[in-house]
Amino acid sequence: MQTTPDGRPVPPAHAGERAMLEAWLDFHRATLALKCSGLEDDQVRLAAASPSSMTLLGLVQHMAEVERNWFQRVFAGQDVPPVFGESNLDGFTLQPERGLDEALAAWQAEVVRSRELIAEASLDDSGRLPEQEAGHVGDQGVSLRWIMVHMIEEYARHNGHADLIREQIDGTTGA
């Protein structure tokens, strides 16, 4: 497997659909981790720019919740509580006692669980959206393929946010 100079896995130029989707999802997961690397706890709590309160720590927590929602709740149909509690449904709210190491561990555990749940599944297997979300998609059933493409999009969008936040913190750009 090829890697970028910073150690992220490079998605293959040619691969089957499943391998390609998994590789791009893993690339974006690694990008989020990279954006947080080398920072102190107080730095990952800094917001990008007013009026936004978005932080790198909040993004990690949010993506833990997104992983849980799409792979456990929607795809596997599991009834699992929010990762960071009922008062933090989207994961963005920071708690003074929860630092980056704890949030990264929770997020990584969700990624491991996501991989387990889809390991033997077909891209054509479907999960079930709650009625409210189904109205946005136009169908209550969504394929694993749809979920994986959505997850790549979700990470890519938030990695763009992470780029800006990281640049604001210490000037680091790129990746």
mmCIF file of C-alpha atoms in Angstrom:
data_model
loop_
_atom_site.group_PDB
_atom_site.id
_atom_site.type_symbol
_atom_site.label_atom_id
_atom_site.label_comp_id
_atom_site.label_asym_id
_atom_site.label_seq_id
_atom_site.Cartn_x
_atom_site.Cartn_y
_atom_site.Cartn_z
ATOM 1 C CA MET A 1 0.000 0.000 0.000
ATOM 2 C CA GLN A 2 1.269 3.434 -0.952
ATOM 3 C CA THR A 3 1.226 6.202 1.627
ATOM 4 C CA THR A 4 1.524 9.953 1.467
ATOM 5 C CA PRO A 5 4.665 11.501 3.016
ATOM 6 C CA ASP A 6 2.625 12.128 6.170
ATOM 7 C CA GLY A 7 1.642 8.436 6.395
ATOM 8 C CA ARG A 8 -1.941 8.417 5.131
ATOM 9 C CA PRO A 9 -2.959 5.485 2.911
ATOM 10 C CA VAL A 10 -3.210 6.482 -0.748
ATOM 11 C CA PRO A 11 -6.357 5.094 -2.386
ATOM 12 C CA PRO A 12 -5.455 2.834 -5.315
ATOM 13 C CA ALA A 13 -5.653 4.242 -8.820
ATOM 14 C CA HIS A 14 -7.405 1.066 -9.964
ATOM 15 C CA ALA A 15 -9.521 -1.177 -7.769
ATOM 16 C CA GLY A 16 -12.949 -2.701 -7.515
ATOM 17 C CA GLU A 17 -15.793 -0.567 -6.257
ATOM 18 C CA ARG A 18 -15.749 -1.890 -2.679
ATOM 19 C CA ALA A 19 -11.979 -1.566 -2.311
ATOM 20 C CA MET A 20 -12.089 1.947 -3.763
ATOM 21 C CA LEU A 21 -14.852 3.113 -1.403
ATOM 22 C CA GLU A 22 -13.111 1.619 1.632
ATOM 23 C CA ALA A 23 -9.769 3.157 0.625
ATOM 24 C CA TRP A 24 -11.196 6.653 0.195
ATOM 25 C CA LEU A 25 -13.085 6.408 3.471
ATOM 26 C CA ASP A 26 -9.898 5.293 5.254
ATOM 27 C CA PHE A 27 -7.939 8.114 3.602
ATOM 28 C CA HIS A 28 -10.390 10.688 4.925
ATOM 29 C CA ARG A 29 -10.431 9.105 8.372
ATOM 30 C CA ALA A 30 -6.633 9.321 8.442
ATOM 31 C CA THR A 31 -6.804 12.953 7.303
ATOM 32 C CA LEU A 32 -8.967 13.911 10.269
ATOM 33 C CA ALA A 33 -6.521 12.227 12.652
ATOM 34 C CA LEU A 34 -3.622 14.019 10.957
ATOM 35 C CA LYS A 35 -5.306 17.395 11.399
ATOM 36 C CA CYS A 36 -5.349 16.796 15.168
ATOM 37 C CA SER A 37 -1.840 15.385 15.517
ATOM 38 C CA GLY A 38 0.769 17.243 17.493
ATOM 39 C CA LEU A 39 -1.674 19.611 19.170
ATOM 40 C CA GLU A 40 -2.261 20.247 22.847
ATOM 41 C CA ASP A 41 -5.682 19.916 24.440
ATOM 42 C CA ASP A 42 -6.220 23.670 24.634
ATOM 43 C CA GLN A 43 -5.415 24.008 20.922
ATOM 44 C CA VAL A 44 -8.004 21.446 19.766
ATOM 45 C CA ARG A 45 -10.612 23.436 21.703
ATOM 46 C CA LEU A 46 -9.980 26.629 19.694
ATOM 47 C CA ALA A 47 -12.715 27.635 17.252
ATOM 48 C CA ALA A 48 -11.821 28.572 13.698
ATOM 49 C CA ALA A 49 -13.455 31.963 13.473
ATOM 50 C CA SER A 50 -16.324 33.800 15.048
ATOM 51 C CA PRO A 51 -19.247 33.218 15.007
ATOM 52 C CA SER A 52 -18.480 29.509 14.500
ATOM 53 C CA SER A 53 -17.809 27.460 17.606
ATOM 54 C CA MET A 54 -16.506 24.495 15.569
ATOM 55 C CA THR A 55 -13.292 22.995 16.955
ATOM 56 C CA LEU A 56 -11.045 20.079 16.015
ATOM 57 C CA LEU A 57 -12.081 18.300 19.208
ATOM 58 C CA GLY A 58 -15.730 18.865 18.316
ATOM 59 C CA LEU A 59 -15.135 17.508 14.808
ATOM 60 C CA VAL A 60 -13.588 14.307 16.171
ATOM 61 C CA GLN A 61 -16.530 13.860 18.536
ATOM 62 C CA HIS A 62 -18.987 14.622 15.733
ATOM 63 C CA MET A 63 -17.432 12.063 13.418
ATOM 64 C CA ALA A 64 -17.610 9.438 16.177
ATOM 65 C CA GLU A 65 -21.330 10.106 16.331
ATOM 66 C CA VAL A 66 -21.642 10.093 12.523
ATOM 67 C CA GLU A 67 -19.869 6.709 12.328
ATOM 68 C CA ARG A 68 -22.205 5.302 14.982
ATOM 69 C CA ASN A 69 -25.311 6.713 13.330
ATOM 70 C CA TRP A 70 -24.712 5.515 9.788
ATOM 71 C CA PHE A 71 -23.158 2.125 10.417
ATOM 72 C CA GLN A 72 -24.754 0.990 13.676
ATOM 73 C CA ARG A 73 -28.143 2.693 13.708
ATOM 74 C CA VAL A 74 -28.960 3.020 10.009
ATOM 75 C CA PHE A 75 -27.121 0.109 8.402
ATOM 76 C CA ALA A 76 -27.206 -2.488 11.196
ATOM 77 C CA GLY A 77 -30.506 -1.316 12.729
ATOM 78 C CA GLN A 78 -29.050 -1.201 16.232
ATOM 79 C CA ASP A 79 -30.589 0.891 18.991
ATOM 80 C CA VAL A 80 -27.475 2.482 20.482
ATOM 81 C CA PRO A 81 -27.228 5.674 22.530
ATOM 82 C CA PRO A 82 -25.296 8.748 21.387
ATOM 83 C CA VAL A 83 -21.539 8.352 21.834
ATOM 84 C CA PHE A 84 -21.210 11.387 24.097
ATOM 85 C CA GLY A 85 -24.630 11.367 25.766
ATOM 86 C CA GLU A 86 -28.184 12.487 25.102
ATOM 87 C CA SER A 87 -27.294 16.143 25.616
ATOM 88 C CA ASN A 88 -24.718 16.008 22.798
ATOM 89 C CA LEU A 89 -26.518 14.334 19.900
ATOM 90 C CA ASP A 90 -24.292 15.773 17.171
ATOM 91 C CA GLY A 91 -21.062 15.446 19.182
ATOM 92 C CA PHE A 92 -19.950 19.052 18.781
ATOM 93 C CA THR A 93 -20.399 20.095 22.427
ATOM 94 C CA LEU A 94 -17.144 20.055 24.389
ATOM 95 C CA GLN A 95 -16.805 18.915 27.990
ATOM 96 C CA PRO A 96 -13.943 20.207 30.167
ATOM 97 C CA GLU A 97 -13.124 16.687 31.375
ATOM 98 C CA ARG A 98 -12.994 15.109 27.883
ATOM 99 C CA GLY A 99 -9.773 15.739 26.057
ATOM 100 C CA LEU A 100 -8.496 14.808 22.625
ATOM 101 C CA ASP A 101 -7.094 11.413 23.641
ATOM 102 C CA GLU A 102 -10.470 10.274 24.975
ATOM 103 C CA ALA A 103 -12.353 11.648 21.960
ATOM 104 C CA LEU A 104 -9.911 10.042 19.503
ATOM 105 C CA ALA A 105 -10.212 6.700 21.311
ATOM 106 C CA ALA A 106 -14.019 6.882 21.149
ATOM 107 C CA TRP A 107 -13.928 7.834 17.465
ATOM 108 C CA GLN A 108 -11.443 5.065 16.632
ATOM 109 C CA ALA A 109 -13.624 2.538 18.478
ATOM 110 C CA GLU A 110 -16.578 3.640 16.347
ATOM 111 C CA VAL A 111 -14.487 3.229 13.177
ATOM 112 C CA VAL A 112 -13.500 -0.301 14.247
ATOM 113 C CA ARG A 113 -17.154 -1.141 14.920
ATOM 114 C CA SER A 114 -18.171 0.315 11.544
ATOM 115 C CA ARG A 115 -15.643 -1.887 9.768
ATOM 116 C CA GLU A 116 -16.869 -4.962 11.663
ATOM 117 C CA LEU A 117 -20.495 -4.328 10.748
ATOM 118 C CA ILE A 118 -19.838 -4.018 7.022
ATOM 119 C CA ALA A 119 -17.055 -6.589 6.634
ATOM 120 C CA GLU A 120 -19.290 -9.299 5.203
ATOM 121 C CA ALA A 121 -21.994 -7.052 3.754
ATOM 122 C CA SER A 122 -22.697 -6.429 0.105
ATOM 123 C CA LEU A 123 -22.714 -2.872 -1.200
ATOM 124 C CA ASP A 124 -26.302 -3.612 -2.220
ATOM 125 C CA ASP A 125 -27.384 -4.497 1.338
ATOM 126 C CA SER A 126 -29.626 -1.826 2.794
ATOM 127 C CA GLY A 127 -30.078 -0.052 6.059
ATOM 128 C CA ARG A 128 -33.153 1.817 7.173
ATOM 129 C CA LEU A 129 -33.433 5.549 7.750
ATOM 130 C CA PRO A 130 -35.744 7.064 10.331
ATOM 131 C CA GLU A 131 -38.849 8.513 8.664
ATOM 132 C CA GLN A 132 -37.711 12.117 9.134
ATOM 133 C CA GLU A 133 -34.395 11.508 7.354
ATOM 134 C CA ALA A 134 -36.026 9.353 4.694
ATOM 135 C CA GLY A 135 -37.973 12.397 3.553
ATOM 136 C CA HIS A 136 -34.709 14.082 2.563
ATOM 137 C CA VAL A 137 -33.428 11.039 0.687
ATOM 138 C CA GLY A 138 -36.699 9.998 -0.890
ATOM 139 C CA ASP A 139 -36.584 6.443 0.431
ATOM 140 C CA GLN A 140 -36.358 4.825 3.840
ATOM 141 C CA GLY A 141 -33.898 2.222 2.575
ATOM 142 C CA VAL A 142 -30.330 3.180 1.704
ATOM 143 C CA SER A 143 -27.669 0.822 0.389
ATOM 144 C CA LEU A 144 -24.293 0.326 2.000
ATOM 145 C CA ARG A 145 -22.886 1.864 -1.190
ATOM 146 C CA TRP A 146 -24.940 5.038 -0.556
ATOM 147 C CA ILE A 147 -23.833 5.127 3.089
ATOM 148 C CA MET A 148 -20.153 4.768 2.185
ATOM 149 C CA VAL A 149 -20.319 7.513 -0.446
ATOM 150 C CA HIS A 150 -22.139 9.717 2.062
ATOM 151 C CA MET A 151 -19.461 9.016 4.698
ATOM 152 C CA ILE A 152 -16.688 9.960 2.247
ATOM 153 C CA GLU A 153 -18.541 13.202 1.537
ATOM 154 C CA GLU A 154 -19.093 13.854 5.243
ATOM 155 C CA TYR A 155 -15.412 13.370 6.074
ATOM 156 C CA ALA A 156 -14.259 15.406 3.069
ATOM 157 C CA ARG A 157 -16.477 18.335 4.041
ATOM 158 C CA HIS A 158 -15.393 18.268 7.665
ATOM 159 C CA ASN A 159 -11.742 17.796 6.721
ATOM 160 C CA GLY A 160 -12.067 21.100 4.859
ATOM 161 C CA HIS A 161 -13.277 22.644 8.111
ATOM 162 C CA ALA A 162 -10.381 20.964 9.918
ATOM 163 C CA ASP A 163 -7.929 22.501 7.409
ATOM 164 C CA LEU A 164 -9.144 25.983 8.264
ATOM 165 C CA ILE A 165 -9.212 25.368 12.005
ATOM 166 C CA ARG A 166 -5.694 23.903 11.990
ATOM 167 C CA GLU A 167 -4.367 26.818 9.971
ATOM 168 C CA GLN A 168 -5.919 29.217 12.502
ATOM 169 C CA ILE A 169 -4.278 27.328 15.384
ATOM 170 C CA ASP A 170 -0.683 27.050 14.199
ATOM 171 C CA GLY A 171 -0.441 27.946 10.528
ATOM 172 C CA THR A 172 -0.272 24.349 9.313
ATOM 173 C CA THR A 173 -1.867 23.992 5.870
ATOM 174 C CA GLY A 174 -2.310 21.268 3.314
ATOM 175 C CA ALA A 175 -3.091 17.574 3.494
#
